[in-house]
Amino acid sequence: MPRPSRATRAPQLPAFAIDRTLRAPEQVYRGLREAIVSLAIAPGTALSEGDVAEACSISRTPVREAFARLSEEQLLDVFPNLGTFVSLIDPQAIAEAITIRRLLEGEAAARAAAKADPELLREMSEILARHEQAVAAGDAVQAYACDEAFHHALFVTQKLSQMWQSVSRARTHLQRVHHLRISERGALGDALEQHRLVLAGIEAGTPEAARSAMAAHIDAHGRFLSRIADRKHSYIRAE
């Protein structure tokens, strides 16, 4: 990431309450992480431990711990003598995440198609029904929750927990691309239609069709980034 200027400092932070009966570092981490991946805090925004601590009415110590975790996830960049900034969306990291998800989720979809588990088919159909309602209502938050539940169901029902952990880590940066697509294109229903094709392949018992449909769904993130690459978007790191 090029060294940013101090002028990118945000005027204010999204507010989130701290429950004094629970560990503050975890709450700060989760609150900031959600704000970052949802683009409520834009890529390139400057963050300071002092500002976050003041906004949450807590000491800097739990904020420092949360910052360290977010830095490990490559969601924050630290520049000595300059400050801490929300990382820009990195096309190389996105390409790697897409590859990981395509391989693991494609395999999970293919395995599901080979077994045709009635419990999984019922659960995925119910998730799609809720997803359709969310899209019809224009509820982006619920639509994304259904999106994640659809993918998670493939792994939890088939007891593929280690694969899901890898997928979950890869989803982190792709979440920001997803929210950017929605804000730029209003593409709220795209994932729903793509999920329907994945489920159709599973229901038909055709592993390669399910694998291909899943790959096409995940590759949509890369196609979107390629389309806007020439615009030099302020959220995206220059390659």
Coordinates of N, CA and C in Angstrom, one line a residue:
M1 N 0.8 -1.2 0.0 CA 0.0 0.0 0.0 C 0.9 1.2 0.0
P2 N 0.7 2.2 -0.9 CA 1.4 3.4 -0.9 C 1.2 4.2 0.4
R3 N 2.2 4.9 0.9 CA 2.1 5.6 2.1 C 1.0 6.6 2.0
P4 N -0.1 6.5 2.9 CA -1.2 7.5 2.8 C -0.8 8.8 3.5
S5 N -1.7 9.8 3.3 CA -1.5 11.0 4.0 C -2.4 11.1 5.2
R6 N -2.1 12.0 6.1 CA -2.9 12.2 7.3 C -4.3 12.8 6.9
A7 N -4.4 13.3 5.7 CA -5.7 14.0 5.3 C -6.8 12.9 5.2
T8 N -6.4 11.6 5.1 CA -7.5 10.6 4.9 C -8.2 10.2 6.2
R9 N -7.8 10.9 7.3 CA -8.4 10.6 8.6 C -9.9 10.8 8.6
A10 N -10.7 9.8 9.2 CA -12.1 9.9 9.1 C -12.6 10.9 10.2
P11 N -13.7 11.6 9.9 CA -14.2 12.6 10.8 C -14.9 11.9 12.0
Q12 N -15.4 10.7 11.9 CA -16.0 10.0 13.0 C -16.0 8.5 12.7
L13 N -16.3 7.8 13.8 CA -16.3 6.3 13.7 C -17.7 5.8 13.9
P14 N -18.1 4.7 13.3 CA -19.4 4.1 13.6 C -19.5 3.7 15.1
A15 N -20.6 4.0 15.7 CA -20.7 3.8 17.1 C -21.1 2.3 17.4
F16 N -20.5 1.7 18.3 CA -21.0 0.4 18.8 C -20.8 0.3 20.3
A17 N -21.8 -0.3 21.0 CA -21.8 -0.3 22.4 C -20.9 -1.4 23.0
I18 N -20.3 -1.1 24.1 CA -19.5 -2.1 24.8 C -20.2 -2.7 26.0
D19 N -20.4 -4.0 26.0 CA -21.0 -4.6 27.2 C -19.9 -4.9 28.2
R20 N -20.1 -4.2 29.4 CA -19.1 -4.2 30.4 C -18.9 -5.6 31.1
T21 N -19.9 -6.5 30.8 CA -19.8 -7.8 31.4 C -19.0 -8.8 30.6
L22 N -18.6 -8.4 29.4 CA -17.9 -9.2 28.4 C -16.5 -8.6 28.1
R23 N -15.6 -9.4 27.6 CA -14.3 -8.9 27.3 C -14.3 -7.8 26.2
A24 N -13.7 -6.7 26.6 CA -13.8 -5.6 25.7 C -13.0 -5.8 24.4
P25 N -11.8 -6.4 24.4 CA -11.0 -6.6 23.2 C -11.8 -7.3 22.1
E26 N -12.5 -8.4 22.5 CA -13.3 -9.1 21.5 C -14.4 -8.3 20.9
Q27 N -15.0 -7.5 21.7 CA -16.1 -6.6 21.2 C -15.6 -5.5 20.3
V28 N -14.5 -4.9 20.6 CA -13.9 -3.9 19.8 C -13.5 -4.5 18.5
Y29 N -12.8 -5.7 18.5 CA -12.4 -6.4 17.3 C -13.6 -6.7 16.4
R30 N -14.6 -7.3 17.0 CA -15.8 -7.6 16.1 C -16.5 -6.4 15.6
G31 N -16.6 -5.3 16.4 CA -17.2 -4.1 15.9 C -16.5 -3.5 14.8
L32 N -15.2 -3.3 15.0 CA -14.3 -2.7 13.9 C -14.3 -3.6 12.7
R33 N -14.2 -4.9 12.9 CA -14.1 -5.8 11.7 C -15.3 -5.7 10.9
E34 N -16.5 -5.7 11.5 CA -17.8 -5.6 10.8 C -17.8 -4.3 10.0
A35 N -17.4 -3.2 10.7 CA -17.4 -1.9 10.0 C -16.5 -1.9 8.8
I36 N -15.4 -2.5 9.0 CA -14.4 -2.5 7.9 C -14.9 -3.4 6.7
V37 N -15.3 -4.6 7.0 CA -15.7 -5.5 5.8 C -17.0 -5.0 5.2
S38 N -17.8 -4.3 5.9 CA -19.1 -3.8 5.3 C -18.9 -2.5 4.6
L39 N -17.6 -2.0 4.7 CA -17.3 -0.7 4.1 C -17.9 0.5 4.9
A40 N -18.4 0.3 6.1 CA -18.9 1.4 6.9 C -17.7 2.3 7.3
I41 N -16.5 1.6 7.4 CA -15.2 2.4 7.5 C -14.5 2.1 6.2
A42 N -14.3 3.1 5.4 CA -13.8 2.9 4.0 C -12.3 2.5 4.0
P43 N -11.9 1.7 3.0 CA -10.5 1.5 2.8 C -9.7 2.8 2.7
G44 N -8.6 2.8 3.4 CA -7.7 4.0 3.3 C -8.0 4.9 4.5
T45 N -9.0 4.7 5.3 CA -9.4 5.5 6.4 C -8.3 5.4 7.5
A46 N -7.9 6.5 8.1 CA -7.0 6.4 9.3 C -7.7 6.1 10.5
L47 N -7.2 5.3 11.4 CA -7.7 4.9 12.7 C -6.7 5.1 13.7
S48 N -7.1 5.6 14.9 CA -6.1 5.7 16.0 C -6.7 5.0 17.2
E49 N -5.8 4.4 18.0 CA -6.3 3.8 19.2 C -7.0 4.7 20.1
G50 N -6.5 6.0 20.2 CA -7.2 7.0 21.0 C -8.6 7.3 20.6
D51 N -8.8 7.5 19.3 CA -10.1 7.8 18.8 C -11.1 6.7 19.1
V52 N -10.7 5.4 18.8 CA -11.6 4.3 19.0 C -11.9 4.1 20.5
A53 N -10.8 4.3 21.4 CA -11.0 4.2 22.8 C -12.0 5.2 23.3
E54 N -11.9 6.4 22.8 CA -12.8 7.5 23.2 C -14.2 7.2 22.7
A55 N -14.4 6.7 21.5 CA -15.7 6.4 21.0 C -16.4 5.3 21.8
C56 N -15.6 4.4 22.3 CA -16.2 3.3 23.0 C -16.1 3.5 24.5
S57 N -15.6 4.6 25.0 CA -15.4 4.9 26.4 C -14.7 3.8 27.2
I58 N -13.5 3.4 26.6 CA -12.7 2.4 27.2 C -11.3 2.9 27.1
S59 N -10.4 2.1 27.8 CA -8.9 2.4 27.7 C -8.4 2.0 26.3
R60 N -7.1 2.3 26.1 CA -6.5 2.0 24.8 C -6.1 0.5 24.7
T61 N -5.9 -0.1 25.9 CA -5.4 -1.5 25.9 C -6.2 -2.5 25.1
P62 N -7.5 -2.6 25.3 CA -8.3 -3.5 24.5 C -8.3 -3.1 23.0
V63 N -8.3 -1.8 22.7 CA -8.2 -1.3 21.4 C -6.9 -1.8 20.7
R64 N -5.8 -1.7 21.4 CA -4.5 -2.1 20.9 C -4.6 -3.6 20.5
E65 N -5.2 -4.4 21.4 CA -5.3 -5.9 21.1 C -6.2 -6.1 19.8
A66 N -7.3 -5.4 19.7 CA -8.1 -5.5 18.5 C -7.4 -5.1 17.3
F67 N -6.6 -4.0 17.4 CA -5.9 -3.5 16.2 C -4.9 -4.6 15.7
A68 N -4.2 -5.3 16.7 CA -3.2 -6.3 16.4 C -3.9 -7.4 15.6
R69 N -5.1 -7.9 16.0 CA -5.8 -8.9 15.3 C -6.2 -8.5 13.9
L70 N -6.7 -7.3 13.8 CA -7.1 -6.8 12.5 C -5.9 -6.7 11.5
S71 N -4.8 -6.3 12.1 CA -3.5 -6.2 11.3 C -3.1 -7.6 10.8
E72 N -3.2 -8.6 11.7 CA -2.9 -10.0 11.3 C -3.8 -10.4 10.1
E73 N -5.0 -10.0 10.1 CA -6.0 -10.4 9.0 C -5.8 -9.5 7.8
Q74 N -4.8 -8.6 7.9 CA -4.5 -7.7 6.7 C -5.7 -6.7 6.5
L75 N -6.4 -6.4 7.5 CA -7.5 -5.4 7.4 C -7.0 -4.0 7.8
L76 N -5.9 -4.0 8.5 CA -5.3 -2.7 8.9 C -3.8 -2.7 8.5
D77 N -3.3 -1.6 8.0 CA -1.9 -1.4 7.7 C -1.3 -0.4 8.7
V78 N -0.2 -0.7 9.2 CA 0.5 0.2 10.2 C 1.7 0.8 9.5
F79 N 1.8 2.1 9.5 CA 2.9 2.9 9.0 C 3.7 3.6 10.1
P80 N 4.9 3.2 10.4 CA 5.6 3.9 11.5 C 5.7 5.4 11.3
N81 N 5.5 6.1 12.3 CA 5.5 7.6 12.3 C 4.4 8.2 11.5
L82 N 3.5 7.5 11.0 CA 2.4 8.0 10.3 C 1.0 7.6 10.8
G83 N 0.9 6.3 11.1 CA -0.4 5.9 11.7 C -0.9 4.6 11.2
T84 N -2.1 4.3 11.6 CA -2.8 3.0 11.2 C -3.9 3.3 10.3
F85 N -4.0 2.6 9.2 CA -5.0 2.8 8.2 C -5.7 1.5 7.8
V86 N -7.0 1.7 7.5 CA -7.8 0.5 7.0 C -7.1 0.1 5.6
S87 N -6.8 -1.1 5.5 CA -6.1 -1.6 4.2 C -7.0 -1.4 3.0
L88 N -6.3 -1.1 1.9 CA -7.0 -1.0 0.6 C -7.3 -2.5 0.2
I89 N -8.3 -2.6 -0.7 CA -8.6 -3.9 -1.2 C -7.5 -4.3 -2.2
D90 N -6.9 -5.5 -1.9 CA -5.7 -5.9 -2.6 C -6.1 -6.9 -3.7
P91 N -6.0 -6.6 -5.0 CA -6.4 -7.5 -6.1 C -5.6 -8.8 -6.0
Q92 N -4.4 -8.8 -5.6 CA -3.6 -10.1 -5.5 C -4.2 -11.0 -4.4
A93 N -4.5 -10.4 -3.2 CA -5.1 -11.1 -2.1 C -6.5 -11.6 -2.5
I94 N -7.2 -10.8 -3.3 CA -8.6 -11.3 -3.8 C -8.4 -12.5 -4.7
A95 N -7.5 -12.4 -5.6 CA -7.3 -13.5 -6.6 C -6.9 -14.8 -5.8
E96 N -6.1 -14.7 -4.8 CA -5.8 -15.9 -4.0 C -7.0 -16.4 -3.3
A97 N -7.7 -15.5 -2.7 CA -8.9 -15.9 -1.9 C -9.9 -16.6 -2.9
I98 N -10.1 -16.1 -4.1 CA -11.0 -16.7 -5.0 C -10.6 -18.1 -5.4
T99 N -9.3 -18.3 -5.6 CA -8.7 -19.6 -5.9 C -9.0 -20.6 -4.8
I100 N -8.8 -20.2 -3.5 CA -9.0 -21.0 -2.3 C -10.5 -21.4 -2.3
R101 N -11.4 -20.4 -2.4 CA -12.8 -20.7 -2.3 C -13.3 -21.6 -3.5
R102 N -12.8 -21.3 -4.7 CA -13.2 -22.1 -5.8 C -12.9 -23.5 -5.7
L103 N -11.7 -23.8 -5.2 CA -11.3 -25.2 -5.0 C -12.1 -25.9 -3.9
L104 N -12.1 -25.2 -2.7 CA -12.8 -25.9 -1.5 C -14.3 -25.9 -1.7
E105 N -14.9 -24.8 -2.1 CA -16.3 -24.8 -2.2 C -16.8 -25.6 -3.4
G106 N -16.0 -25.6 -4.4 CA -16.4 -26.4 -5.6 C -16.4 -27.9 -5.2
E107 N -15.4 -28.3 -4.4 CA -15.3 -29.7 -3.9 C -16.5 -30.0 -3.0
A108 N -16.8 -29.1 -2.1 CA -18.0 -29.3 -1.2 C -19.3 -29.4 -2.0
A109 N -19.5 -28.6 -3.0 CA -20.7 -28.7 -3.8 C -20.7 -30.0 -4.6
A110 N -19.6 -30.4 -5.1 CA -19.5 -31.7 -5.9 C -19.8 -32.9 -4.9
R111 N -19.3 -32.9 -3.7 CA -19.5 -33.9 -2.8 C -21.0 -34.0 -2.4
A112 N -21.6 -32.8 -2.2 CA -23.0 -32.8 -1.9 C -23.9 -33.3 -3.0
A113 N -23.5 -33.0 -4.3 CA -24.2 -33.6 -5.4 C -24.1 -35.1 -5.5
A114 N -22.9 -35.6 -5.1 CA -22.7 -37.1 -5.2 C -23.5 -37.8 -4.1
K115 N -23.9 -37.1 -3.0 CA -24.6 -37.8 -2.0 C -26.1 -37.5 -2.0
A116 N -26.5 -36.3 -2.4 CA -27.9 -35.8 -2.4 C -28.5 -36.1 -1.0
D117 N -28.0 -35.5 0.0 CA -28.5 -35.6 1.4 C -29.8 -34.8 1.5
P118 N -30.9 -35.5 1.8 CA -32.2 -34.8 1.9 C -32.2 -33.6 2.9
E119 N -31.5 -33.8 4.0 CA -31.4 -32.8 5.0 C -30.7 -31.5 4.5
L120 N -29.6 -31.7 3.8 CA -28.9 -30.6 3.2 C -29.8 -29.9 2.1
L121 N -30.4 -30.7 1.3 CA -31.2 -30.1 0.2 C -32.4 -29.3 0.8
R122 N -33.0 -29.8 1.9 CA -34.1 -29.0 2.6 C -33.5 -27.7 3.2
E123 N -32.4 -27.8 3.9 CA -31.9 -26.6 4.5 C -31.5 -25.6 3.5
M124 N -30.8 -26.0 2.4 CA -30.4 -25.0 1.4 C -31.6 -24.4 0.7
S125 N -32.7 -25.2 0.5 CA -33.9 -24.6 -0.2 C -34.5 -23.6 0.8
E126 N -34.5 -23.9 2.1 CA -35.1 -22.9 3.0 C -34.3 -21.6 3.0
I127 N -33.0 -21.7 3.0 CA -32.1 -20.6 3.0 C -32.4 -19.7 1.7
L128 N -32.5 -20.4 0.6 CA -32.8 -19.7 -0.7 C -34.2 -18.9 -0.6
A129 N -35.1 -19.6 0.1 CA -36.4 -18.9 0.2 C -36.3 -17.6 1.1
R130 N -35.5 -17.7 2.1 CA -35.3 -16.5 3.0 C -34.5 -15.4 2.2
H131 N -33.5 -15.9 1.4 CA -32.7 -15.0 0.6 C -33.6 -14.3 -0.4
E132 N -34.5 -15.0 -1.0 CA -35.4 -14.4 -2.0 C -36.3 -13.3 -1.4
Q133 N -36.7 -13.6 -0.2 CA -37.5 -12.6 0.6 C -36.7 -11.3 0.9
A134 N -35.4 -11.6 1.3 CA -34.6 -10.4 1.6 C -34.3 -9.6 0.4
V135 N -34.0 -10.2 -0.7 CA -33.8 -9.5 -2.0 C -35.0 -8.7 -2.4
A136 N -36.2 -9.3 -2.3 CA -37.4 -8.6 -2.6 C -37.7 -7.4 -1.8
A137 N -37.2 -7.5 -0.5 CA -37.4 -6.4 0.4 C -36.3 -5.4 0.4
G138 N -35.2 -5.7 -0.4 CA -34.1 -4.8 -0.5 C -33.3 -4.8 0.7
D139 N -33.3 -5.8 1.5 CA -32.6 -6.0 2.8 C -31.2 -6.6 2.5
A140 N -30.2 -5.7 2.3 CA -28.9 -6.2 2.0 C -28.2 -6.9 3.2
V141 N -28.5 -6.5 4.4 CA -27.9 -7.2 5.6 C -28.4 -8.6 5.7
Q142 N -29.7 -8.8 5.6 CA -30.3 -10.2 5.6 C -29.9 -11.0 4.4
A143 N -29.8 -10.4 3.2 CA -29.4 -11.1 2.0 C -28.0 -11.6 2.2
Y144 N -27.1 -10.8 2.8 CA -25.8 -11.3 2.9 C -25.7 -12.4 4.0
A145 N -26.5 -12.3 5.0 CA -26.6 -13.4 6.0 C -27.0 -14.7 5.4
C146 N -28.0 -14.6 4.5 CA -28.5 -15.8 3.8 C -27.4 -16.4 2.9
D147 N -26.6 -15.5 2.2 CA -25.5 -15.9 1.4 C -24.5 -16.7 2.2
E148 N -24.1 -16.2 3.3 CA -23.2 -16.9 4.1 C -23.7 -18.2 4.7
A149 N -25.0 -18.2 5.1 CA -25.6 -19.4 5.6 C -25.7 -20.5 4.5
F150 N -25.9 -20.1 3.3 CA -26.0 -21.1 2.1 C -24.6 -21.8 2.0
H151 N -23.5 -21.0 2.0 CA -22.2 -21.6 1.9 C -21.9 -22.5 3.1
H152 N -22.2 -22.0 4.3 CA -21.8 -22.7 5.5 C -22.5 -24.0 5.6
A153 N -23.8 -24.1 5.1 CA -24.6 -25.3 5.2 C -23.9 -26.4 4.4
L154 N -23.2 -26.1 3.3 CA -22.5 -27.1 2.5 C -21.4 -27.8 3.4
F155 N -20.8 -27.1 4.3 CA -19.7 -27.6 5.0 C -20.1 -28.3 6.3
V156 N -21.0 -27.6 7.1 CA -21.4 -28.1 8.4 C -22.2 -29.4 8.2
T157 N -23.1 -29.5 7.3 CA -23.9 -30.7 7.1 C -23.0 -31.9 6.7
Q158 N -21.9 -31.6 5.9 CA -21.0 -32.7 5.5 C -19.8 -32.9 6.4
K159 N -19.9 -32.2 7.6 CA -18.8 -32.3 8.6 C -17.4 -32.0 8.0
L160 N -17.3 -30.9 7.3 CA -16.1 -30.4 6.7 C -15.6 -29.2 7.4
S161 N -15.4 -29.3 8.7 CA -15.1 -28.1 9.5 C -13.8 -27.4 9.2
Q162 N -12.7 -28.2 8.9 CA -11.4 -27.7 8.6 C -11.5 -26.9 7.2
M163 N -12.2 -27.5 6.3 CA -12.3 -26.8 5.0 C -13.1 -25.5 5.2
W164 N -14.1 -25.5 6.0 CA -14.9 -24.2 6.3 C -14.0 -23.2 6.9
Q165 N -13.1 -23.6 7.8 CA -12.2 -22.6 8.5 C -11.4 -21.9 7.4
S166 N -10.9 -22.6 6.4 CA -10.1 -22.0 5.4 C -10.9 -21.1 4.5
V167 N -12.1 -21.6 4.2 CA -13.0 -20.8 3.4 C -13.4 -19.5 4.1
S168 N -13.7 -19.6 5.4 CA -14.1 -18.4 6.2 C -13.0 -17.4 6.2
R169 N -11.7 -17.8 6.3 CA -10.6 -16.8 6.3 C -10.6 -16.2 4.9
A170 N -10.8 -17.0 3.8 CA -10.7 -16.4 2.5 C -11.8 -15.5 2.2
R171 N -13.0 -15.7 2.9 CA -14.1 -14.8 2.7 C -13.9 -13.4 3.2
T172 N -13.0 -13.2 4.1 CA -12.8 -11.9 4.8 C -12.7 -10.8 3.8
H173 N -11.7 -10.9 2.9 CA -11.4 -9.8 1.9 C -12.5 -9.7 0.8
L174 N -13.0 -10.9 0.5 CA -14.1 -10.9 -0.5 C -15.4 -10.3 0.0
Q175 N -15.6 -10.2 1.3 CA -16.7 -9.5 1.8 C -16.7 -8.1 1.4
R176 N -15.6 -7.4 1.4 CA -15.5 -6.0 1.0 C -15.8 -5.9 -0.5
V177 N -15.3 -6.8 -1.3 CA -15.7 -6.7 -2.7 C -17.2 -6.9 -2.9
H178 N -17.8 -7.8 -2.2 CA -19.2 -8.0 -2.3 C -20.0 -6.7 -2.0
H179 N -19.6 -6.1 -0.9 CA -20.3 -4.8 -0.5 C -20.0 -3.7 -1.5
L180 N -18.9 -3.7 -2.1 CA -18.6 -2.7 -3.1 C -19.4 -2.9 -4.4
R181 N -19.6 -4.2 -4.7 CA -20.4 -4.5 -5.9 C -21.9 -4.1 -5.6
I182 N -22.4 -4.3 -4.4 CA -23.7 -3.9 -4.1 C -23.9 -2.4 -4.2
S183 N -22.9 -1.7 -3.6 CA -23.0 -0.2 -3.6 C -22.9 0.4 -5.0
E184 N -22.1 -0.3 -5.8 CA -21.8 0.3 -7.2 C -22.8 -0.2 -8.2
R185 N -23.3 -1.4 -8.1 CA -24.1 -2.0 -9.2 C -25.6 -2.3 -8.7
G186 N -25.8 -2.3 -7.4 CA -27.1 -2.7 -6.9 C -27.4 -4.1 -7.2
A187 N -26.3 -4.9 -7.2 CA -26.4 -6.3 -7.6 C -26.9 -7.3 -6.5
L188 N -27.9 -6.9 -5.8 CA -28.4 -7.6 -4.6 C -28.8 -9.0 -5.0
G189 N -29.4 -9.2 -6.1 CA -30.0 -10.5 -6.5 C -29.1 -11.4 -7.2
D190 N -27.9 -11.0 -7.6 CA -27.0 -11.8 -8.3 C -26.6 -13.1 -7.6
A191 N -26.3 -13.0 -6.3 CA -25.9 -14.2 -5.6 C -27.0 -15.2 -5.5
L192 N -28.2 -14.7 -5.3 CA -29.4 -15.6 -5.2 C -29.5 -16.4 -6.5
E193 N -29.4 -15.8 -7.7 CA -29.6 -16.5 -8.9 C -28.4 -17.6 -9.1
Q194 N -27.2 -17.2 -8.7 CA -26.1 -18.1 -8.7 C -26.2 -19.3 -7.8
H195 N -26.8 -19.0 -6.6 CA -27.0 -20.1 -5.6 C -28.0 -21.1 -6.1
R196 N -29.0 -20.5 -6.8 CA -30.0 -21.4 -7.4 C -29.4 -22.4 -8.4
L197 N -28.4 -22.0 -9.2 CA -27.8 -22.9 -10.1 C -26.9 -23.9 -9.4
V198 N -26.3 -23.5 -8.3 CA -25.5 -24.5 -7.5 C -26.4 -25.5 -6.9
L199 N -27.6 -25.1 -6.3 CA -28.5 -26.1 -5.7 C -29.1 -27.0 -6.8
A200 N -29.3 -26.4 -8.0 CA -29.9 -27.2 -9.1 C -28.9 -28.4 -9.5
G201 N -27.6 -28.1 -9.5 CA -26.6 -29.1 -9.8 C -26.6 -30.2 -8.7
I202 N -26.7 -29.7 -7.4 CA -26.7 -30.7 -6.3 C -28.0 -31.6 -6.4
E203 N -29.1 -30.9 -6.6 CA -30.4 -31.7 -6.6 C -30.4 -32.7 -7.8
A204 N -29.7 -32.3 -8.9 CA -29.7 -33.2 -10.1 C -28.7 -34.3 -9.9
G205 N -27.9 -34.3 -8.8 CA -26.9 -35.3 -8.6 C -25.8 -35.3 -9.6
T206 N -25.4 -34.1 -10.1 CA -24.4 -34.0 -11.1 C -23.2 -33.2 -10.5
P207 N -22.2 -33.8 -9.9 CA -21.1 -33.2 -9.2 C -20.4 -32.1 -10.0
E208 N -20.1 -32.3 -11.3 CA -19.4 -31.3 -12.1 C -20.2 -30.1 -12.4
A209 N -21.5 -30.3 -12.5 CA -22.4 -29.1 -12.7 C -22.4 -28.3 -11.5
A210 N -22.5 -28.9 -10.3 CA -22.5 -28.2 -9.0 C -21.2 -27.5 -8.8
R211 N -20.1 -28.2 -9.2 CA -18.8 -27.6 -9.0 C -18.6 -26.3 -9.9
S212 N -19.1 -26.5 -11.2 CA -18.9 -25.4 -12.1 C -19.8 -24.2 -11.8
A213 N -21.0 -24.5 -11.3 CA -21.9 -23.4 -10.8 C -21.3 -22.6 -9.7
M214 N -20.7 -23.4 -8.7 CA -20.1 -22.7 -7.6 C -18.9 -21.9 -8.0
A215 N -18.1 -22.4 -8.9 CA -16.9 -21.7 -9.4 C -17.3 -20.4 -10.1
A216 N -18.4 -20.4 -10.9 CA -18.9 -19.2 -11.6 C -19.4 -18.2 -10.6
H217 N -20.0 -18.7 -9.6 CA -20.5 -17.8 -8.5 C -19.3 -17.0 -7.8
I218 N -18.3 -17.8 -7.4 CA -17.2 -17.2 -6.7 C -16.4 -16.3 -7.6
D219 N -16.2 -16.7 -8.9 CA -15.4 -15.9 -9.8 C -16.1 -14.5 -10.1
A220 N -17.3 -14.3 -9.8 CA -18.0 -13.1 -10.0 C -17.3 -11.9 -9.3
H221 N -16.6 -12.2 -8.2 CA -15.9 -11.1 -7.5 C -14.7 -10.6 -8.4
G222 N -14.0 -11.6 -8.9 CA -12.9 -11.3 -9.8 C -13.3 -10.5 -11.0
R223 N -14.4 -11.0 -11.6 CA -14.9 -10.3 -12.8 C -15.2 -8.8 -12.6
F224 N -15.8 -8.6 -11.4 CA -16.2 -7.2 -11.0 C -15.0 -6.4 -10.9
L225 N -13.9 -6.9 -10.2 CA -12.7 -6.1 -10.0 C -12.0 -5.8 -11.3
S226 N -12.1 -6.8 -12.2 CA -11.5 -6.6 -13.6 C -12.2 -5.5 -14.3
R227 N -13.5 -5.4 -14.2 CA -14.3 -4.4 -14.9 C -14.0 -3.0 -14.4
I228 N -13.6 -2.8 -13.1 CA -13.4 -1.5 -12.6 C -11.9 -1.2 -12.4
A229 N -11.1 -2.1 -12.9 CA -9.6 -1.9 -12.7 C -9.1 -0.6 -13.3
D230 N -9.6 -0.2 -14.5 CA -9.1 0.9 -15.2 C -9.6 2.3 -14.5
R231 N -10.5 2.2 -13.6 CA -11.0 3.4 -13.0 C -10.1 3.9 -11.9
K232 N -9.2 3.1 -11.4 CA -8.3 3.5 -10.3 C -9.1 3.9 -9.1
H233 N -10.0 3.0 -8.7 CA -10.9 3.2 -7.6 C -10.1 3.5 -6.3
S234 N -10.5 4.4 -5.5 CA -9.8 4.8 -4.3 C -9.8 3.7 -3.3
Y235 N -10.7 2.7 -3.4 CA -10.7 1.6 -2.4 C -9.8 0.5 -2.7
I236 N -9.2 0.5 -4.0 CA -8.5 -0.6 -4.5 C -7.0 -0.3 -4.6
R237 N -6.2 -1.2 -4.1 CA -4.7 -1.0 -4.2 C -4.2 -1.1 -5.6
A238 N -3.4 -0.2 -6.1 CA -2.9 -0.2 -7.4 C -1.9 -1.4 -7.5
E239 N -2.0 -2.1 -8.6 CA -1.1 -3.3 -8.8 C 0.3 -2.8 -9.4

